[in-house]
Amino acid sequence: MTLATHARPIVIAPVGRIEPRLVAWAAEDARAILGRDVVVGDGVPLPSHAFSRQRDQWRAAVILDALADAKRADWLRLLGITDVDLYAPDLNFVFGEADERRGVAVFSTARLRLAAERTDRLRRRAATEAIHELGHTFGLRHCSRPSCVMWFSNTLAETDRKDMRPCAEHARELARALDASG
């Protein structure tokens, strides 16, 4: 696939403290899979009010708000990558969350690090979650095919089973969405 250069890049930004290499890998892998210009942006601070002392976790929706505030009009999408444990109400945790309307998403490497003895496993997991959350920002829904990147992962085993790329049906949907976005 040839990289298409467009005026509006997809930006991946660290949220809080995270290893720069993980952010760079996510950008490189997303660029290869999406065939779009994906760049690393400036860091976004973790909003302190996102932290729940009761849960010892960070509310993903509050981080999405911070990302929406940081997103520039000349960016196609903004994906935040963090190393704190995320949650959404009524769920024990989430690997990530997206807001299609605002074109922002976030995912965490906190749980992706578990049993990731090898660097390539952590990198693959991060790429899978990055593509999954970016897919949501382009209107893709969860897939019924366990190997599709858009499958809803509730465990690391499910994340490890998924491909980093969408199934044929979701690939067509994503290509249409990318084409429509300019």
CSV table of C-alpha atoms in Angstrom, one decimal:
chain,number,residue,atom,x,y,z
A,1,MET,CA,0.0,0.0,0.0
A,2,THR,CA,1.4,3.4,-0.9
A,3,LEU,CA,1.3,6.1,1.7
A,4,ALA,CA,-1.1,8.8,0.7
A,5,THR,CA,0.0,12.3,1.8
A,6,HIS,CA,-3.0,14.4,2.8
A,7,ALA,CA,-3.2,17.9,4.2
A,8,ARG,CA,-4.8,16.7,7.4
A,9,PRO,CA,-2.7,14.1,9.3
A,10,ILE,CA,-3.8,11.7,11.9
A,11,VAL,CA,-2.0,12.7,15.1
A,12,ILE,CA,-0.9,10.4,17.9
A,13,ALA,CA,-0.1,12.1,21.1
A,14,PRO,CA,1.2,10.9,24.5
A,15,VAL,CA,-1.2,11.5,27.3
A,16,GLY,CA,0.7,11.9,30.6
A,17,ARG,CA,4.0,10.1,30.9
A,18,ILE,CA,4.6,7.3,28.5
A,19,GLU,CA,7.7,5.9,26.7
A,20,PRO,CA,8.3,7.9,23.5
A,21,ARG,CA,9.1,4.6,21.6
A,22,LEU,CA,5.6,3.3,22.2
A,23,VAL,CA,4.1,6.4,20.7
A,24,ALA,CA,6.5,6.3,17.8
A,25,TRP,CA,5.7,2.6,17.2
A,26,ALA,CA,1.9,3.2,17.3
A,27,ALA,CA,2.3,6.0,14.7
A,28,GLU,CA,4.6,3.9,12.5
A,29,ASP,CA,2.2,0.9,12.6
A,30,ALA,CA,-0.9,3.0,12.1
A,31,ARG,CA,0.7,4.7,9.1
A,32,ALA,CA,1.6,1.3,7.6
A,33,ILE,CA,-1.9,-0.1,8.1
A,34,LEU,CA,-4.0,3.0,7.2
A,35,GLY,CA,-1.8,4.2,4.4
A,36,ARG,CA,-2.2,7.8,5.7
A,37,ASP,CA,0.0,10.4,7.1
A,38,VAL,CA,0.3,9.6,10.9
A,39,VAL,CA,2.5,11.9,13.0
A,40,VAL,CA,3.4,12.2,16.6
A,41,GLY,CA,2.1,15.3,18.3
A,42,ASP,CA,2.8,17.2,21.5
A,43,GLY,CA,1.9,15.6,24.8
A,44,VAL,CA,-1.5,16.2,26.4
A,45,PRO,CA,-1.5,16.4,30.2
A,46,LEU,CA,-3.6,13.8,32.1
A,47,PRO,CA,-6.6,15.7,33.5
A,48,SER,CA,-6.4,15.2,37.3
A,49,HIS,CA,-10.2,15.1,37.6
A,50,ALA,CA,-10.2,12.0,35.5
A,51,PHE,CA,-8.8,9.9,38.3
A,52,SER,CA,-11.1,7.9,40.5
A,53,ARG,CA,-9.6,7.2,44.0
A,54,GLN,CA,-12.3,4.6,44.6
A,55,ARG,CA,-11.3,2.6,41.4
A,56,ASP,CA,-7.6,3.6,41.2
A,57,GLN,CA,-8.3,4.2,37.5
A,58,TRP,CA,-8.8,7.0,35.1
A,59,ARG,CA,-12.1,7.7,33.3
A,60,ALA,CA,-11.5,7.5,29.6
A,61,ALA,CA,-14.3,9.9,28.7
A,62,VAL,CA,-12.7,12.7,30.6
A,63,ILE,CA,-9.4,12.1,28.8
A,64,LEU,CA,-11.4,12.2,25.5
A,65,ASP,CA,-12.6,15.7,26.5
A,66,ALA,CA,-9.0,16.8,27.0
A,67,LEU,CA,-8.1,15.4,23.6
A,68,ALA,CA,-11.0,17.1,22.0
A,69,ASP,CA,-9.8,20.4,23.5
A,70,ALA,CA,-6.3,19.8,22.2
A,71,LYS,CA,-7.3,18.7,18.7
A,72,ARG,CA,-6.6,21.2,16.0
A,73,ALA,CA,-8.9,21.8,13.0
A,74,ASP,CA,-6.1,20.8,10.6
A,75,TRP,CA,-5.9,17.3,12.1
A,76,LEU,CA,-8.0,14.5,10.7
A,77,ARG,CA,-8.0,12.6,14.0
A,78,LEU,CA,-6.3,12.7,17.4
A,79,LEU,CA,-5.4,9.5,19.2
A,80,GLY,CA,-4.0,9.7,22.7
A,81,ILE,CA,-1.8,6.9,24.1
A,82,THR,CA,-1.4,6.7,27.8
A,83,ASP,CA,0.0,4.3,30.4
A,84,VAL,CA,-2.7,4.6,33.1
A,85,ASP,CA,-5.5,2.1,33.7
A,86,LEU,CA,-8.7,3.3,32.0
A,87,TYR,CA,-12.3,2.7,32.8
A,88,ALA,CA,-15.8,3.5,31.7
A,89,PRO,CA,-18.9,3.3,33.9
A,90,ASP,CA,-20.3,-0.2,34.3
A,91,LEU,CA,-17.1,-1.8,33.1
A,92,ASN,CA,-14.1,-3.0,35.1
A,93,PHE,CA,-11.7,-1.5,32.6
A,94,VAL,CA,-11.4,-0.5,29.0
A,95,PHE,CA,-8.4,-0.8,26.7
A,96,GLY,CA,-9.5,2.4,25.0
A,97,GLU,CA,-12.4,4.5,24.0
A,98,ALA,CA,-13.3,6.7,21.0
A,99,ASP,CA,-15.6,9.6,20.1
A,100,GLU,CA,-16.5,9.5,16.4
A,101,ARG,CA,-18.2,12.9,16.4
A,102,ARG,CA,-15.2,14.8,17.8
A,103,GLY,CA,-12.6,12.6,16.0
A,104,VAL,CA,-10.7,11.7,19.1
A,105,ALA,CA,-9.8,8.4,20.8
A,106,VAL,CA,-7.5,7.1,23.6
A,107,PHE,CA,-6.0,3.8,24.5
A,108,SER,CA,-3.9,2.6,27.3
A,109,THR,CA,-0.8,0.4,27.4
A,110,ALA,CA,-1.2,-0.3,31.2
A,111,ARG,CA,-3.0,-3.7,30.7
A,112,LEU,CA,-1.3,-4.4,27.4
A,113,ARG,CA,2.0,-4.8,29.3
A,114,LEU,CA,0.7,-7.7,31.3
A,115,ALA,CA,2.4,-11.0,30.2
A,116,ALA,CA,4.1,-9.1,27.4
A,117,GLU,CA,7.5,-10.7,28.0
A,118,ARG,CA,8.7,-9.6,24.5
A,119,THR,CA,8.8,-6.1,23.2
A,120,ASP,CA,7.2,-7.2,19.9
A,121,ARG,CA,4.1,-8.5,21.8
A,122,LEU,CA,3.6,-5.1,23.5
A,123,ARG,CA,4.1,-3.3,20.2
A,124,ARG,CA,1.6,-5.6,18.4
A,125,ARG,CA,-1.0,-5.1,21.1
A,126,ALA,CA,-0.5,-1.3,21.0
A,127,ALA,CA,-0.9,-1.3,17.2
A,128,THR,CA,-4.0,-3.4,17.4
A,129,GLU,CA,-5.7,-1.1,20.0
A,130,ALA,CA,-4.6,2.0,18.1
A,131,ILE,CA,-6.2,0.8,14.9
A,132,HIS,CA,-9.3,-0.4,16.7
A,133,GLU,CA,-9.9,3.0,18.4
A,134,LEU,CA,-9.1,4.9,15.2
A,135,GLY,CA,-11.5,2.6,13.4
A,136,HIS,CA,-14.2,3.8,15.8
A,137,THR,CA,-13.4,7.5,15.0
A,138,PHE,CA,-14.1,6.7,11.4
A,139,GLY,CA,-17.5,5.1,12.2
A,140,LEU,CA,-16.6,1.4,12.4
A,141,ARG,CA,-18.5,-0.7,14.8
A,142,HIS,CA,-17.5,-3.8,16.6
A,143,CYS,CA,-17.2,-6.9,14.4
A,144,SER,CA,-18.5,-10.4,14.9
A,145,ARG,CA,-15.3,-11.9,13.5
A,146,PRO,CA,-12.9,-12.7,16.3
A,147,SER,CA,-9.8,-12.1,14.1
A,148,CYS,CA,-10.9,-8.6,13.0
A,149,VAL,CA,-9.2,-5.7,14.6
A,150,MET,CA,-12.7,-4.3,15.3
A,151,TRP,CA,-13.7,-7.3,17.5
A,152,PHE,CA,-14.4,-6.1,21.1
A,153,SER,CA,-11.6,-7.3,23.3
A,154,ASN,CA,-12.5,-8.0,26.9
A,155,THR,CA,-9.2,-9.9,27.6
A,156,LEU,CA,-5.6,-9.9,26.5
A,157,ALA,CA,-6.1,-13.3,24.9
A,158,GLU,CA,-8.8,-11.7,22.6
A,159,THR,CA,-6.5,-8.8,21.8
A,160,ASP,CA,-3.7,-11.2,21.0
A,161,ARG,CA,-6.0,-13.3,18.7
A,162,LYS,CA,-7.0,-10.3,16.6
A,163,ASP,CA,-5.3,-9.2,13.5
A,164,MET,CA,-3.9,-5.7,13.4
A,165,ARG,CA,-5.9,-5.1,10.3
A,166,PRO,CA,-9.7,-5.0,9.7
A,167,CYS,CA,-11.6,-7.9,8.1
A,168,ALA,CA,-12.5,-7.3,4.4
A,169,GLU,CA,-15.9,-5.8,5.3
A,170,HIS,CA,-14.5,-3.3,7.8
A,171,ALA,CA,-11.5,-2.6,5.5
A,172,ARG,CA,-14.0,-1.4,2.8
A,173,GLU,CA,-15.9,0.7,5.3
A,174,LEU,CA,-12.6,2.2,6.6
A,175,ALA,CA,-11.4,2.9,3.0
A,176,ARG,CA,-14.7,4.7,2.2
A,177,ALA,CA,-14.4,6.8,5.4
A,178,LEU,CA,-10.8,7.7,4.7
A,179,ASP,CA,-11.6,8.6,1.1
A,180,ALA,CA,-14.5,10.8,2.2
A,181,SER,CA,-12.4,12.6,4.8
A,182,GLY,CA,-10.0,13.9,2.1
